[in-house]
Coordinates of C-alpha atoms and ligand atoms in Angstrom, one line a residue:
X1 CA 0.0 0.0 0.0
X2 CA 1.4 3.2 -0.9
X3 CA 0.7 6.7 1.4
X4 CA 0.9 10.1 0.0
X5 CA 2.4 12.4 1.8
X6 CA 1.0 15.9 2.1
X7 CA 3.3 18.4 0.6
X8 CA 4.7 21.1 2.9
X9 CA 3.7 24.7 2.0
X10 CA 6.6 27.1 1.6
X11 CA 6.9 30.2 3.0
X12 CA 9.9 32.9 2.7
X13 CA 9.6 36.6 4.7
X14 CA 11.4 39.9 3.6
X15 CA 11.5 41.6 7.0
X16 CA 11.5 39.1 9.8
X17 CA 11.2 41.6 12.8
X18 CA 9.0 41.3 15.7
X19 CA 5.5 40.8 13.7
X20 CA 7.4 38.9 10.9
X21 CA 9.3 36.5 13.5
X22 CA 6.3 35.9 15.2
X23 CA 4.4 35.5 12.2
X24 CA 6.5 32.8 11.0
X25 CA 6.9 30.9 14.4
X26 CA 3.1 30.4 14.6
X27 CA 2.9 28.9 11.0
X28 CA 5.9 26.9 11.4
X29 CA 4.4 25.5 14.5
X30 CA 0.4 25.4 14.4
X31 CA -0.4 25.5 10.7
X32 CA -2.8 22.9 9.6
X33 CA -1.0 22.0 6.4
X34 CA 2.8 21.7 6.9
X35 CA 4.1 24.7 6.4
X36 CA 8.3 24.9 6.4
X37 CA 10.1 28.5 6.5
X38 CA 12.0 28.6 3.4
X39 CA 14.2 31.7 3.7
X40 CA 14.7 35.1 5.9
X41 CA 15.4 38.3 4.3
X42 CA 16.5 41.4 6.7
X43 CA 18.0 44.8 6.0
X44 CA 21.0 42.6 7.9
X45 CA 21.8 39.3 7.8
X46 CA 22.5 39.2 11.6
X47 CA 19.0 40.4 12.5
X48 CA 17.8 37.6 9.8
X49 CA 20.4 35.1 11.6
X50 CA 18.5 36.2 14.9
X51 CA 14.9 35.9 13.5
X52 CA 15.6 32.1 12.2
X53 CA 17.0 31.4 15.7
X54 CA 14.1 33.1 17.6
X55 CA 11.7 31.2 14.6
X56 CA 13.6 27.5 14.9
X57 CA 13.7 26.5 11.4
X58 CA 14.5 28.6 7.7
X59 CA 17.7 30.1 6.3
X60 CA 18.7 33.9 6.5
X61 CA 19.6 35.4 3.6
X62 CA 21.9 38.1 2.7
X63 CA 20.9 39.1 -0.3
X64 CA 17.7 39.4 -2.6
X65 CA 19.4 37.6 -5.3
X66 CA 19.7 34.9 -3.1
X67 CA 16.0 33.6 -3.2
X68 CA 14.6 30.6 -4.0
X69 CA 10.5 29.9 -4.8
X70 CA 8.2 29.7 -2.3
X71 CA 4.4 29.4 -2.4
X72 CA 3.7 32.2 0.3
X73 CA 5.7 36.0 0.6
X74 CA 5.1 37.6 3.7
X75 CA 6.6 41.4 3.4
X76 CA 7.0 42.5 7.0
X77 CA 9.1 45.4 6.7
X78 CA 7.8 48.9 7.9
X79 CA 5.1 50.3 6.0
X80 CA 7.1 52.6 3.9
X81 CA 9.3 49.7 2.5
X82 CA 6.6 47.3 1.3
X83 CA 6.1 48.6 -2.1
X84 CA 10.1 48.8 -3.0
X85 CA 10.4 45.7 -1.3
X86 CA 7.8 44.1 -4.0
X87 CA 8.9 45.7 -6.7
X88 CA 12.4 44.5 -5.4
X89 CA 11.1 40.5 -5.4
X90 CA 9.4 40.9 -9.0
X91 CA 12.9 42.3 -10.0
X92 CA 14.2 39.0 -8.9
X93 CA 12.4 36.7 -11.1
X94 CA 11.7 34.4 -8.6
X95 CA 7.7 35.0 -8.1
X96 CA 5.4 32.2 -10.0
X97 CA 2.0 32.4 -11.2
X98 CA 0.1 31.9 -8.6
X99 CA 2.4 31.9 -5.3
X100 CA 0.5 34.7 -2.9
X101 CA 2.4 37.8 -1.7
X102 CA 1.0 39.5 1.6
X103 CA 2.3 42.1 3.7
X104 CA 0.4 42.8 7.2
X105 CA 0.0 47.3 7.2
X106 CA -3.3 48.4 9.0
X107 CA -3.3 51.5 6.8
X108 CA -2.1 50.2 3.4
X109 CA -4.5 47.9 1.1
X110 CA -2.9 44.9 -0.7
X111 CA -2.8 47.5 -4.0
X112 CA 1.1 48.3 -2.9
X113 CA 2.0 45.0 -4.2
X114 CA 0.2 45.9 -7.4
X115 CA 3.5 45.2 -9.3
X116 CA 4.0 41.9 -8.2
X117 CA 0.3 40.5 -10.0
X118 CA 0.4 42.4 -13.5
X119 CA 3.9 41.2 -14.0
X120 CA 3.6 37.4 -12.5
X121 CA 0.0 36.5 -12.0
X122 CA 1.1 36.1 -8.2
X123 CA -1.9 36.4 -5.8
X124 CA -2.2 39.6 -3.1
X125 CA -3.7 40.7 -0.3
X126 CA -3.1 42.1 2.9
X127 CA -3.6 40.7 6.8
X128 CA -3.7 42.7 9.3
X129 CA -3.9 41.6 13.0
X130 CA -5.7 43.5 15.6
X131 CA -2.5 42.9 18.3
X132 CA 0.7 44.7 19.6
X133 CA 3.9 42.3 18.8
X134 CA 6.2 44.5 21.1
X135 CA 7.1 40.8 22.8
X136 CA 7.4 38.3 20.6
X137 CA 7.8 35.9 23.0
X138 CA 4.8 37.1 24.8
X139 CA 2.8 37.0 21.4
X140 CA 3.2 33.6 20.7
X141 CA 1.0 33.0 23.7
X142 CA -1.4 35.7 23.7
X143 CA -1.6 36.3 19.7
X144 CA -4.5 33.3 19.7
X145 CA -7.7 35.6 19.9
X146 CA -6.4 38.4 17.8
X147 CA -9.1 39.9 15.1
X148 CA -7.2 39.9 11.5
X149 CA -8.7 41.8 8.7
X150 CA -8.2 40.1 5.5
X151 CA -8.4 42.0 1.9
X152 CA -7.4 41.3 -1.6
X153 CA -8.0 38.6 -4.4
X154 CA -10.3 35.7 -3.6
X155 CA -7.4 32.5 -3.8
X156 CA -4.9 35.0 -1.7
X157 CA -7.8 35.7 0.8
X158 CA -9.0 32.4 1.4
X159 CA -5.3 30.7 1.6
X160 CA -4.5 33.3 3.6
X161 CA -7.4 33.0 6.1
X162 CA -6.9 29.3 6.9
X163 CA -3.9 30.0 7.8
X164 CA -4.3 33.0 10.2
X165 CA -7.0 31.0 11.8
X166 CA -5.1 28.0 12.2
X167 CA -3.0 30.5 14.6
X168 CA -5.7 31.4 16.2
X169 CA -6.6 34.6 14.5
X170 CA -10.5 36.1 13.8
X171 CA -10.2 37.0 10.3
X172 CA -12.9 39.6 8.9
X173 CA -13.2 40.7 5.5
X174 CA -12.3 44.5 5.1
X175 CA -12.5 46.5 1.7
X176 CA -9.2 48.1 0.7
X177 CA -10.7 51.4 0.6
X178 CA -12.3 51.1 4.0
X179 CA -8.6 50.1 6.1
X180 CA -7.0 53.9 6.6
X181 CA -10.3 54.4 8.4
X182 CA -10.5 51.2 10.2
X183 CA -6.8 51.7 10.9
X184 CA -7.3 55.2 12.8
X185 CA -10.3 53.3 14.7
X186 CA -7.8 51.0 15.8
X187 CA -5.3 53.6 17.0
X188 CA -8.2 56.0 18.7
X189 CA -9.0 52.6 21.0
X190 CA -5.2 52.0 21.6
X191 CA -2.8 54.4 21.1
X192 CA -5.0 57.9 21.8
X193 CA -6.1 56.4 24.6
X194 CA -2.9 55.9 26.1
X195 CA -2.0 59.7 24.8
X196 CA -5.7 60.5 26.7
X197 CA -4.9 58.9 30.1
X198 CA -1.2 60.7 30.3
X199 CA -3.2 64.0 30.0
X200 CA -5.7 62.5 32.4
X201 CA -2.4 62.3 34.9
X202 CA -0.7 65.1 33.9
X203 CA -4.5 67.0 35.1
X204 CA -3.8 65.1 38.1
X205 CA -0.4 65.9 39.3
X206 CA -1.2 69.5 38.5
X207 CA -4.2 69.2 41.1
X208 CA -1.2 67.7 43.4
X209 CA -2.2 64.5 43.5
X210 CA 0.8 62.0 43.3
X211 CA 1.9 58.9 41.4
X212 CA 0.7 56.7 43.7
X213 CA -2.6 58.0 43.9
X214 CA -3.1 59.1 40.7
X215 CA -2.9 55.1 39.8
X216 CA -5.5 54.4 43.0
X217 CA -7.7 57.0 41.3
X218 CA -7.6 55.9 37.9
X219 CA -7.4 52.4 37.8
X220 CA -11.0 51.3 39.1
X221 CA -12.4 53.8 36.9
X222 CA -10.8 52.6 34.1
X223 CA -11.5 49.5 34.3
X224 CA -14.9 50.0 35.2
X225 CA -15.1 52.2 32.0
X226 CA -13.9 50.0 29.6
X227 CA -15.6 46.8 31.1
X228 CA -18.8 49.0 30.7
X229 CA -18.1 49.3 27.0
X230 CA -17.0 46.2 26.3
X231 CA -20.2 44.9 28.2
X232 CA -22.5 47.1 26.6
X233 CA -22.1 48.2 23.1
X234 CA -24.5 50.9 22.6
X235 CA -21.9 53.9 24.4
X236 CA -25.7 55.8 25.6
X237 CA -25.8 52.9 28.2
X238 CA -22.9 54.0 29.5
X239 CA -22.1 57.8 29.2
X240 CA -22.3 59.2 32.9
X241 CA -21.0 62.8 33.7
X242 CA -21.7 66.4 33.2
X243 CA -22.5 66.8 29.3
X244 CA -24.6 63.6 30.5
X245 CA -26.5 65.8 33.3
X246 CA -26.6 68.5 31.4
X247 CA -24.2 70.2 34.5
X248 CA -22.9 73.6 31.9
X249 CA -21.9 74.8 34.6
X250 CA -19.7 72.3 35.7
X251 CA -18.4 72.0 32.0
X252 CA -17.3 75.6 32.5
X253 CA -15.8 75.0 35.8
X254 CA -13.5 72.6 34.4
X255 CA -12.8 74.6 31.0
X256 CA -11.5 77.7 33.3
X257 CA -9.8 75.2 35.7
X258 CA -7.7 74.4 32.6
X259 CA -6.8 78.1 31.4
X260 CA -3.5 78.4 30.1
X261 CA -2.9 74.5 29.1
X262 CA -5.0 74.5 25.2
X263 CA -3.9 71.6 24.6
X264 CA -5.9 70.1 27.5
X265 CA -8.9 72.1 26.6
X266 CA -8.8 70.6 23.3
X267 CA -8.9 67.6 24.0
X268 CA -11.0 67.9 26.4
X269 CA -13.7 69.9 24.2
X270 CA -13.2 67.8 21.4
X271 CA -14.1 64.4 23.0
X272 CA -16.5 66.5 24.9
X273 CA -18.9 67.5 21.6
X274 CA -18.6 63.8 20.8
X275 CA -20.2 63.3 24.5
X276 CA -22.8 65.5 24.0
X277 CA -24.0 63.7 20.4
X278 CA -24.2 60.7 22.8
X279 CA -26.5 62.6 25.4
X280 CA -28.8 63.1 22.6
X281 CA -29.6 60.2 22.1
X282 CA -30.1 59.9 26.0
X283 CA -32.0 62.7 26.6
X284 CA -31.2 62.9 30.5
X285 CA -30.4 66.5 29.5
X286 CA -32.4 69.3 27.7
X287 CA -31.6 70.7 24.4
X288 CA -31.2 74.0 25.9
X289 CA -28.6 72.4 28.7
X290 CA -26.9 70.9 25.5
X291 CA -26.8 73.9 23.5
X292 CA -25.1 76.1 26.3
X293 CA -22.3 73.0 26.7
X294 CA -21.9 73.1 23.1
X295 CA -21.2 76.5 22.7
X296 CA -18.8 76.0 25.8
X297 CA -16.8 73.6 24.2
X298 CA -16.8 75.3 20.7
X299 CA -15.1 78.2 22.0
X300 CA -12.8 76.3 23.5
X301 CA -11.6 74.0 20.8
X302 CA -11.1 76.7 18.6
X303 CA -7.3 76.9 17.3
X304 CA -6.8 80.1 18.3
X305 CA -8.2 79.7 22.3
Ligands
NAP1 N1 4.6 45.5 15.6 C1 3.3 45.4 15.6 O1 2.7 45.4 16.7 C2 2.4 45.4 14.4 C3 1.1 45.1 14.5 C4 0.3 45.0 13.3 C5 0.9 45.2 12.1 N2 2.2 45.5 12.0 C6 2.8 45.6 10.7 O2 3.9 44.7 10.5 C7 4.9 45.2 9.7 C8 6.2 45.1 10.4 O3 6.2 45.8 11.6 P1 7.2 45.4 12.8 O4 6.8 46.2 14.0 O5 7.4 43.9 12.9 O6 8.6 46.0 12.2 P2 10.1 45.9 12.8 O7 10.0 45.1 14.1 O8 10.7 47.2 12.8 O9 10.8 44.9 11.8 C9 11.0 45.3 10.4 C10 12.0 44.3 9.8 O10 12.1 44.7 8.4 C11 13.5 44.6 8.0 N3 13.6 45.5 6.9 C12 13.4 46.8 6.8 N4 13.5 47.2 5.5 C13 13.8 46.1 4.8 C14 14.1 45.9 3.4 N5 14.1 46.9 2.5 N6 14.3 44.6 3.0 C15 14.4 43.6 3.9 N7 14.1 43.7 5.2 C16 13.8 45.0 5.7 C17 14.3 45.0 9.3 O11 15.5 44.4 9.1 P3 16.8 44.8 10.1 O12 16.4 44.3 11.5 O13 17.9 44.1 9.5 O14 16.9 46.3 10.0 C18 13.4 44.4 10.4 O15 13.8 43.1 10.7 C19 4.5 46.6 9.3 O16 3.8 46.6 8.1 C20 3.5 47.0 10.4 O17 2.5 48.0 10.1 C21 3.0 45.5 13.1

């Protein structure tokens, strides 16, 4: 009786850092169809030399010439090397019809590697997961849960899906068009927020309030907050607060408490006006009570203030 063996998939990365690594690890080890690491391509070939180490199998490369086929191209660079670095693979003959390129940008559709299909029927698309790869160690643990939007052509998409899910990812369909947008969502939830809390302490230590109790202050009600909004979807279930009330008064209170620091008041009126779109639709406050916060935080987001 003869047995045939499933083939192994290959898979070569241009820009193994800390998603790319990562990346690579997962397939290597949890893939559903074999999957072997072909080769590593870094800016240098000890950071490659390291990637292969952290990754346990595939061969760094030093040199673009140096390539080999491979049925899958992840482009991991940063974002404002993907496009050479496809135009550079095309320029090395070694893409085949029908061998998928992806890179993994939030804000760039799978269109940067436009090059690579009209000049070798390669497949494209783009895979972006929802998840912070600081630690790469740490990632391989926690990456399992991540939400990865998918976009591109259909046979990239698909392939490209069963894979991501084999790691554990929660892939999503996103137009091309649509991911700058869906990008900033992304960074409002994680990175502004982390910009809005250091204001929130910075108010805080200029109230004299130290460290230490700056971080007994704020952590409950943080938590509390985003437990709230992760529990209930629709944000009027959960707005409390002056521009909730209605309190103007108060809103002013804390506008001329800030005086002198605009760039608090602007943030502060800004998020404020989106506040009061969500009171609307609470209507716990009048439209007059609304009105005068409004105007309030108008003024005071004005460039000029
Ligand atoms: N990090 C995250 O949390 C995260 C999350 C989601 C999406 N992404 C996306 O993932 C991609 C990679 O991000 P990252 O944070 O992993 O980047 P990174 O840690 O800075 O690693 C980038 C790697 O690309 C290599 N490289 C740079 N230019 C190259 C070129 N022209 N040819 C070959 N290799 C090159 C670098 O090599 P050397 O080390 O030799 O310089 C480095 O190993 C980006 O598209 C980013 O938007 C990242």
């Amino acid at each position: 009786m003869t047995t045939t063996a499933t083939v192994a998939l290959t898979l070569s990365c241009i820009g193994a850092g800390r998603l790319g690594s990562t990346l690579c690890r997962l397939f290597a080890e949890q893939a559903t169809q074999p999957l072997q690491i072909n080769q590593i391509l870094n800016n240098h070939l000890e950071s490659a030399t390291r990637a292969v180490q952290f990754i346990g199998s595939g061969e760094a490369t030093e040199s673009i010439q140096q390539l080999v086929p491979a049925d899958l191209w992840l482009i991991a660079t940063p974002d404002d090397a993907i496009a050479e670095a496809s135009r550079a693979l095309v320029d090395a003959g070694v893409l085949r019809a029908g061998d998928i390129v992806f890179h993994c940008s939030g804000v760039l559709g799978s269109e940067t590697l436009a090059n690579t299909v009209s000049t070798t029927d390669s497949y494209r698309a783009s895979v972006h997961p929802v998840h912070s790869f600081a630690d790469p160690m740490s990632s391989l643990s926690h990456f399992a849960g991540s939400s990865c939007a998918v976009e591109g052509d259909d046979q990239a998409c698909a392939r490209l899906g069963d894979l991501f899910s084999a790691i554990g990812g929660n892939c999503f369909a996103l137009q091309g068009g649509h991911k700058a947008l869906y990008h900033a969502a992304t960074v409002m939830a994680c990175n502004n927020l982390v910009a809005l809390l250091a204001t929130s302490k910075q108010m805080l230590a200029a109230a004299g309030i130290d460290d230490q109790l700056q971080a007994k202050i704020l952590a409950p009600l943080i938590r509390q907050t985003a437990e709230n909004t992760i529990n209930n979807p629709d944000p009027a279930t959960v707005l409390t607060g002056p521009v909730s009330r209605g309190d103007s008064h108060t809103v002013a209170a804390h506008l001329e408490a800030m005086a002198g620091r605009p760039q608090w008041q602007k943030i502060y009126s800004t998020l404020g006006e989106a506040a009061v779109d969500i009171a609307r639709q609470q209507g716990y406050a009048s439209d007059d009570e609304l009105e005068q916060i409004t105007a309030l935080l108008t003024a005071a987001s004005k460039p000029d203030h």
